[in-house]
mmCIF file of C-alpha atoms and ligand atoms in Angstrom:
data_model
loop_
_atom_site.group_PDB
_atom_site.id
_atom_site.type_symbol
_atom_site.label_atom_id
_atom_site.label_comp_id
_atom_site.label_asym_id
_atom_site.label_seq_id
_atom_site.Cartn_x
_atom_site.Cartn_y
_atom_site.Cartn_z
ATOM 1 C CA UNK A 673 0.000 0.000 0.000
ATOM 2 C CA UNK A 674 2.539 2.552 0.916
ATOM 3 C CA UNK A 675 4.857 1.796 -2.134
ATOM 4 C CA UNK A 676 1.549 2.746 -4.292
ATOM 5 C CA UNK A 677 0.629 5.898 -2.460
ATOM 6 C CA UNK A 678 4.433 6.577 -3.260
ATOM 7 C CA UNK A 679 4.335 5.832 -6.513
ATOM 8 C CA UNK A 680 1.271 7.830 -7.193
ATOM 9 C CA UNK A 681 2.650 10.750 -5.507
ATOM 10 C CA UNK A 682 5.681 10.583 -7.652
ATOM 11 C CA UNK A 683 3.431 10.691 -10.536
ATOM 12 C CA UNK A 684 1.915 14.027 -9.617
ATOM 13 C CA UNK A 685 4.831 15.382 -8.903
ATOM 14 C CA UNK A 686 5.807 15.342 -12.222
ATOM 15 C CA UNK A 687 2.345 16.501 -13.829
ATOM 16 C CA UNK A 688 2.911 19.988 -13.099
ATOM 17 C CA UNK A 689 2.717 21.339 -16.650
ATOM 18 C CA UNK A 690 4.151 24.932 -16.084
ATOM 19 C CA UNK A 691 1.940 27.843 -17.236
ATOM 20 C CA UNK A 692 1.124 26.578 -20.787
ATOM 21 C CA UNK A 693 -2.950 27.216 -20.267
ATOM 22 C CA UNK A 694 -4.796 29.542 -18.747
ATOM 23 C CA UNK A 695 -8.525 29.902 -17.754
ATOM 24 C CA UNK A 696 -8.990 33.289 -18.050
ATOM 25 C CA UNK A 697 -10.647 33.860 -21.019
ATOM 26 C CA UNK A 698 -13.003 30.798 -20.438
ATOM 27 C CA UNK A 699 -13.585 31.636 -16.450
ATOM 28 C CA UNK A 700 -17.494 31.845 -17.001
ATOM 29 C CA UNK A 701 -17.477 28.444 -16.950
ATOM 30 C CA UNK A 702 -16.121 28.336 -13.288
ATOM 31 C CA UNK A 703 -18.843 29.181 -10.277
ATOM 32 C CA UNK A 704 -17.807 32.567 -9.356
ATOM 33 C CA UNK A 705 -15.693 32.626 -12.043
ATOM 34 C CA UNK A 706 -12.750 30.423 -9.717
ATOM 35 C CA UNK A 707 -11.590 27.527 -10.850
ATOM 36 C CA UNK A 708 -11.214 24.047 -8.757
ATOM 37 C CA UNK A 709 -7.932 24.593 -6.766
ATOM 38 C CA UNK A 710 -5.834 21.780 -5.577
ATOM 39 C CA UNK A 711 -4.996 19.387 -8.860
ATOM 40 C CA UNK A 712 -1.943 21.134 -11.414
ATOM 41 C CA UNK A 713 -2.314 20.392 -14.978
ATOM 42 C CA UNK A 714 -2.760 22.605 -18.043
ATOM 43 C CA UNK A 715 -5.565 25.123 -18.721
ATOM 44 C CA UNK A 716 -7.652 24.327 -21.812
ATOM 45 C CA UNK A 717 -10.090 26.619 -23.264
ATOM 46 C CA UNK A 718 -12.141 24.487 -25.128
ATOM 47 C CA UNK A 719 -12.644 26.970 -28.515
ATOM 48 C CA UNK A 720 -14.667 25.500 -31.138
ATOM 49 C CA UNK A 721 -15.738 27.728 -34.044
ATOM 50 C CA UNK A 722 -14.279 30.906 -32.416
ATOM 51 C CA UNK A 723 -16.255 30.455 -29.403
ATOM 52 C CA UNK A 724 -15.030 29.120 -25.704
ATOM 53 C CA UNK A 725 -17.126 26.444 -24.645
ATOM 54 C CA UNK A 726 -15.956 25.048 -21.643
ATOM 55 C CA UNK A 727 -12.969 24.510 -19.487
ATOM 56 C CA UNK A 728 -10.676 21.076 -19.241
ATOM 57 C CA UNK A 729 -7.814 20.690 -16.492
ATOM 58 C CA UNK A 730 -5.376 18.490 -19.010
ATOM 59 C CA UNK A 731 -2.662 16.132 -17.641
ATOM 60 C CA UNK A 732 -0.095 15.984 -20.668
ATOM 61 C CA UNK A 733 1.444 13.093 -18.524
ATOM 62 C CA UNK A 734 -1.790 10.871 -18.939
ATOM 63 C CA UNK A 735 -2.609 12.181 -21.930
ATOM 64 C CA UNK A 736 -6.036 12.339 -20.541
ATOM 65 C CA UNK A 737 -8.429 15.562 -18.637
ATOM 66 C CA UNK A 738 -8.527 16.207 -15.133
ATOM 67 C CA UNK A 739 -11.918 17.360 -15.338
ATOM 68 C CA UNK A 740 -14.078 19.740 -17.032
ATOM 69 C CA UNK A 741 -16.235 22.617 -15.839
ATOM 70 C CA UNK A 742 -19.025 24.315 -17.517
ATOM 71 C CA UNK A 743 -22.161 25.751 -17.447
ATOM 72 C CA UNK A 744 -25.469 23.425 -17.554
ATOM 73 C CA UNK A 745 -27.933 24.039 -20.286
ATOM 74 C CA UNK A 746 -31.604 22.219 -20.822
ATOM 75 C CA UNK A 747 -30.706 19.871 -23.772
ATOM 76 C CA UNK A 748 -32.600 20.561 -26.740
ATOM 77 C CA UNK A 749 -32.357 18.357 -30.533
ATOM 78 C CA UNK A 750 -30.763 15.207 -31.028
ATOM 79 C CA UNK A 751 -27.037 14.337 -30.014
ATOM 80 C CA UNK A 752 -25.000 15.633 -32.744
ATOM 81 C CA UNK A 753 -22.839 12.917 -34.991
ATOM 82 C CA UNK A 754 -19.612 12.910 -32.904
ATOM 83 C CA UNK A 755 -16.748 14.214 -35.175
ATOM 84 C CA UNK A 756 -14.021 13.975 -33.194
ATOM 85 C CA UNK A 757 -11.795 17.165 -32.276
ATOM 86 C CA UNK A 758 -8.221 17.273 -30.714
ATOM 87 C CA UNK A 759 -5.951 20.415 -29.191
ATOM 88 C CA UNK A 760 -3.640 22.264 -31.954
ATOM 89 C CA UNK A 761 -2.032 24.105 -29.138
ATOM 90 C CA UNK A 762 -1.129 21.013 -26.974
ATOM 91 C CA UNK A 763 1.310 20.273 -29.939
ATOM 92 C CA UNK A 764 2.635 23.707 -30.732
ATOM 93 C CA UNK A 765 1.393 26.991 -28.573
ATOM 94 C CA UNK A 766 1.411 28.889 -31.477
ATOM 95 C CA UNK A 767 -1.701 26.954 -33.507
ATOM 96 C CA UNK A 768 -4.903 27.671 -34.057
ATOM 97 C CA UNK A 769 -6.916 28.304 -30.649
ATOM 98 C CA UNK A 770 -10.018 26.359 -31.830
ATOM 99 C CA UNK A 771 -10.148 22.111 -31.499
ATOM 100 C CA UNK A 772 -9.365 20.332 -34.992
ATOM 101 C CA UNK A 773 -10.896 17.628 -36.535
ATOM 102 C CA UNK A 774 -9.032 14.512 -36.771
ATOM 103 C CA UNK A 775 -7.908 14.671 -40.671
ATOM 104 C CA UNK A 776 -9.502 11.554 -42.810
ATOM 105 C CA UNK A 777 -7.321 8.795 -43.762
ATOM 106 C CA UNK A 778 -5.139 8.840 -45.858
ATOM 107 C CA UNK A 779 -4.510 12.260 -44.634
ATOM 108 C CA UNK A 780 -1.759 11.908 -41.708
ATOM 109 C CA UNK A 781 -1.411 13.240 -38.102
ATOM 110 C CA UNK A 782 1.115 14.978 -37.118
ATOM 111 C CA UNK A 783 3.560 13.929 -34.850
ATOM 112 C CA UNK A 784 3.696 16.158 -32.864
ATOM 113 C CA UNK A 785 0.190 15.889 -32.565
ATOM 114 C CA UNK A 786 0.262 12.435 -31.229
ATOM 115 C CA UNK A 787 2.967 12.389 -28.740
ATOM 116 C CA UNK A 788 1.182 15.515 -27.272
ATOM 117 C CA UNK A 789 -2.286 13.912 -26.733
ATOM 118 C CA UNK A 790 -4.278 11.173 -27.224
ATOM 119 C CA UNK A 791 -5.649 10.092 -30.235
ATOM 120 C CA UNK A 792 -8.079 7.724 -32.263
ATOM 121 C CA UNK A 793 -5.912 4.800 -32.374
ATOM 122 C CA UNK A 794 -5.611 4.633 -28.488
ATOM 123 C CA UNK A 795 -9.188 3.991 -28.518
ATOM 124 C CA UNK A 796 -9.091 2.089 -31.172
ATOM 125 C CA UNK A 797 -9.059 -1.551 -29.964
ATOM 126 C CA UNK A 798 -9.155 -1.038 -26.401
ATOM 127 C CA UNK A 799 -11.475 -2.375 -23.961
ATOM 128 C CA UNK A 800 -12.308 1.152 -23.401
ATOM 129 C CA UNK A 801 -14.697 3.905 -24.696
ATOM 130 C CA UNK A 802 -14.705 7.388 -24.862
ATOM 131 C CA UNK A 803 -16.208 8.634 -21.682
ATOM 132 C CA UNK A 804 -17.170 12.337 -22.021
ATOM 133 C CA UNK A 805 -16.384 14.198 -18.884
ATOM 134 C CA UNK A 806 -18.531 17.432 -20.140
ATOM 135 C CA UNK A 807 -21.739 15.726 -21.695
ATOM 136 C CA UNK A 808 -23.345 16.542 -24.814
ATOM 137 C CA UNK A 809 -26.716 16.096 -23.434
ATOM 138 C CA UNK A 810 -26.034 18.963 -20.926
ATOM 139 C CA UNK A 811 -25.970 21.004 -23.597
ATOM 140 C CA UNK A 812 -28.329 22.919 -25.697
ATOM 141 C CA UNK A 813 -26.375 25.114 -28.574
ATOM 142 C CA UNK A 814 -25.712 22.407 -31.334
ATOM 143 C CA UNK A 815 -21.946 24.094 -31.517
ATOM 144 C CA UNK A 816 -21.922 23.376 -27.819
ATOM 145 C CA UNK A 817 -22.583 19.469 -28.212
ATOM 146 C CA UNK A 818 -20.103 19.737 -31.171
ATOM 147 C CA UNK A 819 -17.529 20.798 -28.762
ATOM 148 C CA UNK A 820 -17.659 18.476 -26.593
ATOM 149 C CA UNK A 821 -16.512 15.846 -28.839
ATOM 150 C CA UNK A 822 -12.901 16.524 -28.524
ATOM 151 C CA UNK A 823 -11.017 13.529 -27.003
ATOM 152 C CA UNK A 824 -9.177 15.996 -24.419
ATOM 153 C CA UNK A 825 -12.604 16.059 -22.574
ATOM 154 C CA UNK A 826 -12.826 12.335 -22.682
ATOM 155 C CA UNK A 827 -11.106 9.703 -20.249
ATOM 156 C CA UNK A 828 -11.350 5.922 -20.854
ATOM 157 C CA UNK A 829 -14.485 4.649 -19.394
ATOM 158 C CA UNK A 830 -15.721 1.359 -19.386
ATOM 159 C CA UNK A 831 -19.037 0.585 -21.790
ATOM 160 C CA UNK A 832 -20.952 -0.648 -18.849
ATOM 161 C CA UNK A 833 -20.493 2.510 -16.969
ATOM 162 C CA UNK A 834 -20.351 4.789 -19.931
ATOM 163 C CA UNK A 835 -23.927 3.544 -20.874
ATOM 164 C CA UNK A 836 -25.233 2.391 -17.767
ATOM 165 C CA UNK A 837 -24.838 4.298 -14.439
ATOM 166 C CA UNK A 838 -23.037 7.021 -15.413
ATOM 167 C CA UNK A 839 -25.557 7.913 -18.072
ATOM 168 C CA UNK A 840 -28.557 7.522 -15.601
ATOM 169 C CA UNK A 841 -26.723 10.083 -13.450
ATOM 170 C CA UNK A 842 -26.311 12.864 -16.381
ATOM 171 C CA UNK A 843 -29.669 12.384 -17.088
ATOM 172 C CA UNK A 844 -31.177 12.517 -13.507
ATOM 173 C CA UNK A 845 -28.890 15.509 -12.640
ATOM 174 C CA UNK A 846 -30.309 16.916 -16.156
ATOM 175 C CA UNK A 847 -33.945 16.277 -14.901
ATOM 176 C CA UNK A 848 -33.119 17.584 -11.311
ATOM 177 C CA UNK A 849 -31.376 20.821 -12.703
ATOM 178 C CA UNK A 850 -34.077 21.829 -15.397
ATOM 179 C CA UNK A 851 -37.086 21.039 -12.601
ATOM 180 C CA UNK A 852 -35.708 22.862 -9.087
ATOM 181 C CA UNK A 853 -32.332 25.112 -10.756
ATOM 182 C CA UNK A 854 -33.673 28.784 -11.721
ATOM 183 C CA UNK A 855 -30.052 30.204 -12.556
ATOM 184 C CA UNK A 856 -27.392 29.280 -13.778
ATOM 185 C CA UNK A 857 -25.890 25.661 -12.734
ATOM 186 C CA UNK A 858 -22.087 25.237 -12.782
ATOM 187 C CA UNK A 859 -20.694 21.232 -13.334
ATOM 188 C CA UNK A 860 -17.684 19.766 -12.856
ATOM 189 C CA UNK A 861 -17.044 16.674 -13.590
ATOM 190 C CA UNK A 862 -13.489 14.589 -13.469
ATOM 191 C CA UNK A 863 -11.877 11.431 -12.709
ATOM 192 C CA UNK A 864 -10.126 9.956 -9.927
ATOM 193 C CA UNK A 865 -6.745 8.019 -10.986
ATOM 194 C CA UNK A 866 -5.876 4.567 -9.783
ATOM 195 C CA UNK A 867 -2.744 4.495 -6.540
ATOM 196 C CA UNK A 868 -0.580 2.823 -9.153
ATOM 197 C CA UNK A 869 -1.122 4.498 -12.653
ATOM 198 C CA UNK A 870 -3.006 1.888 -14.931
ATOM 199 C CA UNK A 871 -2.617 2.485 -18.870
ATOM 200 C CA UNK A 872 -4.646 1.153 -21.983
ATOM 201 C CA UNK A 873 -3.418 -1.038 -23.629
ATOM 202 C CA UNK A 874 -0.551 -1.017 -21.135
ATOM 203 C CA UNK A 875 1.116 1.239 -23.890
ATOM 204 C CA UNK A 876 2.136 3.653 -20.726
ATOM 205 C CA UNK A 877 0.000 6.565 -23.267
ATOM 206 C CA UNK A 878 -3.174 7.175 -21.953
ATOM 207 C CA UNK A 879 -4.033 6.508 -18.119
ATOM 208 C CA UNK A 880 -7.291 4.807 -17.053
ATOM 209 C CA UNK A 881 -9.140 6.345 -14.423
ATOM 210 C CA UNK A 882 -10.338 4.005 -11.118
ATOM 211 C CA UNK A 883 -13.374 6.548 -10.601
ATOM 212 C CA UNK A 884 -15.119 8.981 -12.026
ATOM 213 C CA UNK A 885 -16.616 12.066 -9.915
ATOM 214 C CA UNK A 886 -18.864 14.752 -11.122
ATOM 215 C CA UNK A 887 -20.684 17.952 -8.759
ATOM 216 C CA UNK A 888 -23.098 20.724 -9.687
ATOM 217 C CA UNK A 889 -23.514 24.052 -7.932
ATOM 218 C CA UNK A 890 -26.885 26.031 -7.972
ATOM 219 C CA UNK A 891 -27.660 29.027 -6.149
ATOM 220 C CA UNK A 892 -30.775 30.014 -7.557
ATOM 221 C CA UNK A 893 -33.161 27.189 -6.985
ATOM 222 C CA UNK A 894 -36.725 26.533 -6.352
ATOM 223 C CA UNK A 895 -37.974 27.479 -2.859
ATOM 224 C CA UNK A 896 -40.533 25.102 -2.246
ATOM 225 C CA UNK A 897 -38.504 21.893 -2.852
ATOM 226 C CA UNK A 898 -39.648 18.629 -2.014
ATOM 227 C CA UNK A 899 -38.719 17.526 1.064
ATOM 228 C CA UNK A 900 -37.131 14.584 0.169
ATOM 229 C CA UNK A 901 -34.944 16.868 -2.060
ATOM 230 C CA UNK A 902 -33.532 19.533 0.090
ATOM 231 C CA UNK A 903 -30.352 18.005 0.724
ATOM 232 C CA UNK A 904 -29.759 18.317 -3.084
ATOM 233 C CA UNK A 905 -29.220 21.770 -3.483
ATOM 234 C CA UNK A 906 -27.004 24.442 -3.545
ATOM 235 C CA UNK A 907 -24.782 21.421 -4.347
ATOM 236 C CA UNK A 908 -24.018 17.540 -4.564
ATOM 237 C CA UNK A 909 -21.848 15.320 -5.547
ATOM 238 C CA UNK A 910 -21.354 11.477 -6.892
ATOM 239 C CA UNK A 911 -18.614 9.162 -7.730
ATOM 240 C CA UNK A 912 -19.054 6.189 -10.060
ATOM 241 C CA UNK A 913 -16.950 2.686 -9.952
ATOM 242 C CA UNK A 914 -15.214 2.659 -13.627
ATOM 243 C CA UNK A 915 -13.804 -1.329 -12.152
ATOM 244 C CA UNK A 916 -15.939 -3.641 -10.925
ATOM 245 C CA UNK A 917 -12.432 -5.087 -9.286
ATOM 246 C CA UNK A 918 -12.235 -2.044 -7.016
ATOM 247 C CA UNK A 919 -12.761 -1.738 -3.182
ATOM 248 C CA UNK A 920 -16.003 -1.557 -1.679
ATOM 249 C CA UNK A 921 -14.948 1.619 0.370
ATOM 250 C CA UNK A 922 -15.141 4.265 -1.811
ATOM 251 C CA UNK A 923 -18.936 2.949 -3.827
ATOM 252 C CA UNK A 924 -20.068 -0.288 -2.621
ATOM 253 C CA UNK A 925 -21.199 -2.793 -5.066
ATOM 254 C CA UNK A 926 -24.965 -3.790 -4.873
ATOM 255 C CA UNK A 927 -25.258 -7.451 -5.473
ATOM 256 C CA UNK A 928 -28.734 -6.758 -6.617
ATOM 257 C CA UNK A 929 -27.960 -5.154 -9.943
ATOM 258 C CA UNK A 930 -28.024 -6.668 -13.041
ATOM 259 C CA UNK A 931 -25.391 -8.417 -14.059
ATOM 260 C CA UNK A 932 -24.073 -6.436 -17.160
ATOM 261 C CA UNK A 933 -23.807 -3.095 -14.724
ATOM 262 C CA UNK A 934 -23.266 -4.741 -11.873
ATOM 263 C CA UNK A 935 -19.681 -3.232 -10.232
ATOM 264 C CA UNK A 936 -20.534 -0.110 -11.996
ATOM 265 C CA UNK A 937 -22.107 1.442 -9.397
ATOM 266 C CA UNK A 938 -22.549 5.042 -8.757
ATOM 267 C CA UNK A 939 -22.829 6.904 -5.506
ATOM 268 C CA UNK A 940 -24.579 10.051 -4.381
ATOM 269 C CA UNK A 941 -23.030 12.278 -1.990
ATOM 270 C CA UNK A 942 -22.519 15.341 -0.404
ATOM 271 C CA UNK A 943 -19.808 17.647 -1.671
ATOM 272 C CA UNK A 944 -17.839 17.406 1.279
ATOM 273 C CA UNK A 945 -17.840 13.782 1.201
ATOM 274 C CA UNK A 946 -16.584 13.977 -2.188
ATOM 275 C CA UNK A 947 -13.602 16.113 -1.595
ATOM 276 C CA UNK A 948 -12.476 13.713 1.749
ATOM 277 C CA UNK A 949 -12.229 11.238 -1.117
ATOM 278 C CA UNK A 950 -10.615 13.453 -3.858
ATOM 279 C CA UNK A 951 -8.028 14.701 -0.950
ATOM 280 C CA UNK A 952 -7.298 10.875 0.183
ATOM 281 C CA UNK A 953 -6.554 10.139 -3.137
ATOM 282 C CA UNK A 954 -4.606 13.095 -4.805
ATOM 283 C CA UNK A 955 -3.119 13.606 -1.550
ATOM 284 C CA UNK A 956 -4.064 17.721 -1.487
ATOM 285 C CA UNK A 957 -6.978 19.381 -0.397
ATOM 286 C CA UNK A 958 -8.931 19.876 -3.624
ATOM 287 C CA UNK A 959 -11.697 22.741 -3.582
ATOM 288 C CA UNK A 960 -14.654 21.682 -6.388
ATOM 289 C CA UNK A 961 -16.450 25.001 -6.065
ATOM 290 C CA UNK A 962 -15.700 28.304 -4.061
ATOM 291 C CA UNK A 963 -16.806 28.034 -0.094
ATOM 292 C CA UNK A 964 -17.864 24.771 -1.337
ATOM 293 C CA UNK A 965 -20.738 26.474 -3.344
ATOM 294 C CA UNK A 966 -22.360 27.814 0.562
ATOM 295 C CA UNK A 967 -24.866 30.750 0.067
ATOM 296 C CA UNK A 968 -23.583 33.924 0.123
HETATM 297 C C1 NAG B 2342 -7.320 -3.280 -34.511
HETATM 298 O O1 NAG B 2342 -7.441 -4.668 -34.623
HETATM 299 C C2 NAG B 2342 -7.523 -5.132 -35.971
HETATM 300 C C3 NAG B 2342 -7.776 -6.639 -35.955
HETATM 301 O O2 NAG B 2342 -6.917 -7.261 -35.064
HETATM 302 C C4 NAG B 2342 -6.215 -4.772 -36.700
HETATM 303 O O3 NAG B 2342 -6.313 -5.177 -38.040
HETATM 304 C C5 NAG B 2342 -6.013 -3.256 -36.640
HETATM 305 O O4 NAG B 2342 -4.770 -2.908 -37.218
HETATM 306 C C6 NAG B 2342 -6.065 -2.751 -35.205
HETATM 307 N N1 NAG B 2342 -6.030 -1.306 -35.196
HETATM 308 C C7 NAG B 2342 -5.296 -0.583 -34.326
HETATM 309 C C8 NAG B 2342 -5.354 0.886 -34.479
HETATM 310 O O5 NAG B 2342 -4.643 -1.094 -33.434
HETATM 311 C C1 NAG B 2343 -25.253 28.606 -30.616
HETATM 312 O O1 NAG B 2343 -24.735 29.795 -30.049
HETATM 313 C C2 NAG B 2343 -24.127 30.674 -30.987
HETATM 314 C C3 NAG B 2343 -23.538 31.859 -30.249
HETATM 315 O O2 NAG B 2343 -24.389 32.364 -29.289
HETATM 316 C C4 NAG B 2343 -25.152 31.121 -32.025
HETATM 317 O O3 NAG B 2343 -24.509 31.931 -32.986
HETATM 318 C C5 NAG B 2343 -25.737 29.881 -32.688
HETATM 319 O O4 NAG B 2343 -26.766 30.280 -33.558
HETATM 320 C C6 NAG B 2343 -26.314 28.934 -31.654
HETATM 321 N N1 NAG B 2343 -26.752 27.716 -32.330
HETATM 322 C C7 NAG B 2343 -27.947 27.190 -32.114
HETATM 323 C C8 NAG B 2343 -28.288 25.971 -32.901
HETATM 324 O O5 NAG B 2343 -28.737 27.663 -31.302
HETATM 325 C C1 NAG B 2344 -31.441 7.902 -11.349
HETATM 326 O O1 NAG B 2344 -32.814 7.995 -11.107
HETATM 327 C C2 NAG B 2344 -33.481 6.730 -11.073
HETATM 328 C C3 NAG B 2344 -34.968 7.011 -10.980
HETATM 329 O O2 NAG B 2344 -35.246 7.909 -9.932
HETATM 330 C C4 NAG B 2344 -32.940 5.902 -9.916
HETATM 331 O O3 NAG B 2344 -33.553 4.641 -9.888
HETATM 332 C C5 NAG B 2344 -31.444 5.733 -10.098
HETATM 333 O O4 NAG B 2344 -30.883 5.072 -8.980
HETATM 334 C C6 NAG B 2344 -30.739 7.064 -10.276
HETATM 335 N N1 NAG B 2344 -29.352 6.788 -10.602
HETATM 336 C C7 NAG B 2344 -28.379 7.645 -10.354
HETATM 337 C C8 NAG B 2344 -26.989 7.190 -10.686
HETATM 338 O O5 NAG B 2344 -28.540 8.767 -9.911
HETATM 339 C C1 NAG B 2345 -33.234 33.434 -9.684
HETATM 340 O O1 NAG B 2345 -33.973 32.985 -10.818
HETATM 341 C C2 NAG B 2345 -35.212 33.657 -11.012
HETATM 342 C C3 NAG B 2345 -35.943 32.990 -12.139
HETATM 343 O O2 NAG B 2345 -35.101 32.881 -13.271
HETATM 344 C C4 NAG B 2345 -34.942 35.139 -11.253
HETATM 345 O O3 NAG B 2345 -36.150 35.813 -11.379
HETATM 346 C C5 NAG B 2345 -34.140 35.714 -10.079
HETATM 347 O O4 NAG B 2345 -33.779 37.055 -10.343
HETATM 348 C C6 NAG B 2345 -32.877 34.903 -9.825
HETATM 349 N N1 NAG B 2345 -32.228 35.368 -8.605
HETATM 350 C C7 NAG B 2345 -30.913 35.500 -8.509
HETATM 351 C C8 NAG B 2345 -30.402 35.957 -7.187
HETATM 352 O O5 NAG B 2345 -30.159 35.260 -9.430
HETATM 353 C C1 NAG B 2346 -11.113 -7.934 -12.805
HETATM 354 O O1 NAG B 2346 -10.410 -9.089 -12.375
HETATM 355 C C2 NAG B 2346 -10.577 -10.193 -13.233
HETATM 356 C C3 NAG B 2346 -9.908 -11.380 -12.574
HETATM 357 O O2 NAG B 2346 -8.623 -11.043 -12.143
HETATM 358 C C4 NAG B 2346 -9.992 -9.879 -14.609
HETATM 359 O O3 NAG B 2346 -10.173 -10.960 -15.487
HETATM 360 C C5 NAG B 2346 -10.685 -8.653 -15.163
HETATM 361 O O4 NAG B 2346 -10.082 -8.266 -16.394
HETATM 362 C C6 NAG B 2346 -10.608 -7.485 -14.188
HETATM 363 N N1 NAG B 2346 -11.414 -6.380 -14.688
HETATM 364 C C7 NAG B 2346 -10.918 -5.165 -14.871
HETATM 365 C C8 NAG B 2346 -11.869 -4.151 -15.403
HETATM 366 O O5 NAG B 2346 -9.786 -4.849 -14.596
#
């Protein structure tokens, strides 16, 4: 046990990216305009079509987000066709500031490109899918669910999860926030990583993520709540199993489920709750939201 939590700590040690990024011109995705303190990574404006987005904490070491934040919109239309995007500016800082289409075979990739990030062909094969961090669904602009097809807002996520638990959970928090949220609703969604770094494909490329977390903050919500869902707002929080080999402390398994999600479980809970797990795990104090989204 101790020679993982060395080895992970080790491994953020050497994530800290510099100053490549920077949130500022995206910051109205961020309650209060602050970004999540605690995890060090680069700032990504996600630009698509001249226009910001959202906001993705990147790890260049994993290849792979921290999280993303943005702002919660009742989903309108169908999902868009997922054409999928990666960063110019992860490869060169001098690119173009909007995500790229991946170019059409035979057209090639630049190097550059692929040492920088991940790409198709790590997906390609694996065991894993493309887990959005920053849903389409929560989204109603059209450009906005284009945008969120870039694979530097997606971690690898299991199929089971990906369409099972974790989808139930973006939709219920979609229901919950377009019934009881009468401003705006700030999410954040990331991942948690495993003690000892897991890879797919054991290609040491793109790291796997043992957990997934995601929290909303709403300050402006319906005064006349349910009873049964007061302890739902400002804020709350969840963590999904993305393994169904992993510990029972942090989401117990319930036997009951059926067998294809079963291990996939997700559970609801407080922010707080949350961060004591985030914190055990990154070992820092990581802040989701600012005063952890109290009223004012
Ligand atoms: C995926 O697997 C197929 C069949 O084994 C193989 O032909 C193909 O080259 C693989 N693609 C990648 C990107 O690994
Ligand atoms: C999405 O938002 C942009 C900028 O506000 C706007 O120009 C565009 O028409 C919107 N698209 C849709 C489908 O609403
Ligand atoms: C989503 O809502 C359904 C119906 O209320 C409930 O059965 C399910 O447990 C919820 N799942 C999650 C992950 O919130
Ligand atoms: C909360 O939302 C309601 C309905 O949209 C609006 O009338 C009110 O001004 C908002 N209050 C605050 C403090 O934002
Ligand atoms: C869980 O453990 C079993 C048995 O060791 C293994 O076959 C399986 O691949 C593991 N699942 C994951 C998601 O790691």
């Amino acid at each position: 046990m101790r020679c993982a939590c060395v080895m992970l700590l080790s491994a953020l040690f050497s994530l800290s990216d510099g100053d490549v990024g920077d949130f500022t011109p995206c910051s109205s995705a961020f309650y209060r305009g602050l970004p999540p303190t605690g995890i060090v990574g680069t700032p990504i404006c996600q630009r698509y079509q001249n226009r910001y987005h959202f906001a993705t904490l990147y790890s260049r070491e994993r290849r792979a987000p921290w999280f993303s934040a943005y702002v919660f919109s009742k989903p309108q239309n169908k999902r868009p066709r997922g054409e999928w995007k990666f960063e110019p500016q992860l490869a060169n800082s001098k690119a173009d500031g909007n995500m790229m289409p991946f170019p059409v075979p035979p057209a090639k990739l630049d190097q550059n490109v692929v040492e920088s990030q991940a790409v198709q062909k790590d997906y390609i094969n694996s065991t894993y899918t493309r887990g959005h961090l920053n849903p389409s669904q929560h989204h109603s602009n059209t450009t906005s669910r284009r945008a969120t097809f870039t694979l530097t807002n997606v971690v690898p996520q299991k199929a089971e999860s990906n369409d099972g638990p974790w989808a139930m959970l973006e939709t219920n928090v979609s229901k919950i926030l377009q019934e009881h949220c009468q401003g705006e609703a700030f999410i954040v969604t990331g991942m948690i990583p495993y003690e000892k770094e897991r890879w797919m494909k054991d290609e040491g490329r793109v790291a796997i993520p043992e957990y997934m977390w995601s929290a909303y903050c709403c300050q402006n919500y319906s005064r006349d709540l349910p009873e049964n869902l007061k302890d739902i707002f400002p804020t709350f929080a969840a963590i999904g199993r993305n393994d169904p080999n992993s510990t029972q402390e942090i989401v117990p398994v319930d036997p009951q489920t059926k067998k294809k999600t079963k291990g996939y479980d997700v559970r609801l809970m407080p922010l707080p709750i949350l961060e004591g797990y985030l914190k055990q795990r990154y070992m820092v104090s990581i802040s989701v939201f600012d005063q952890m989204c109290s009223r004012a």
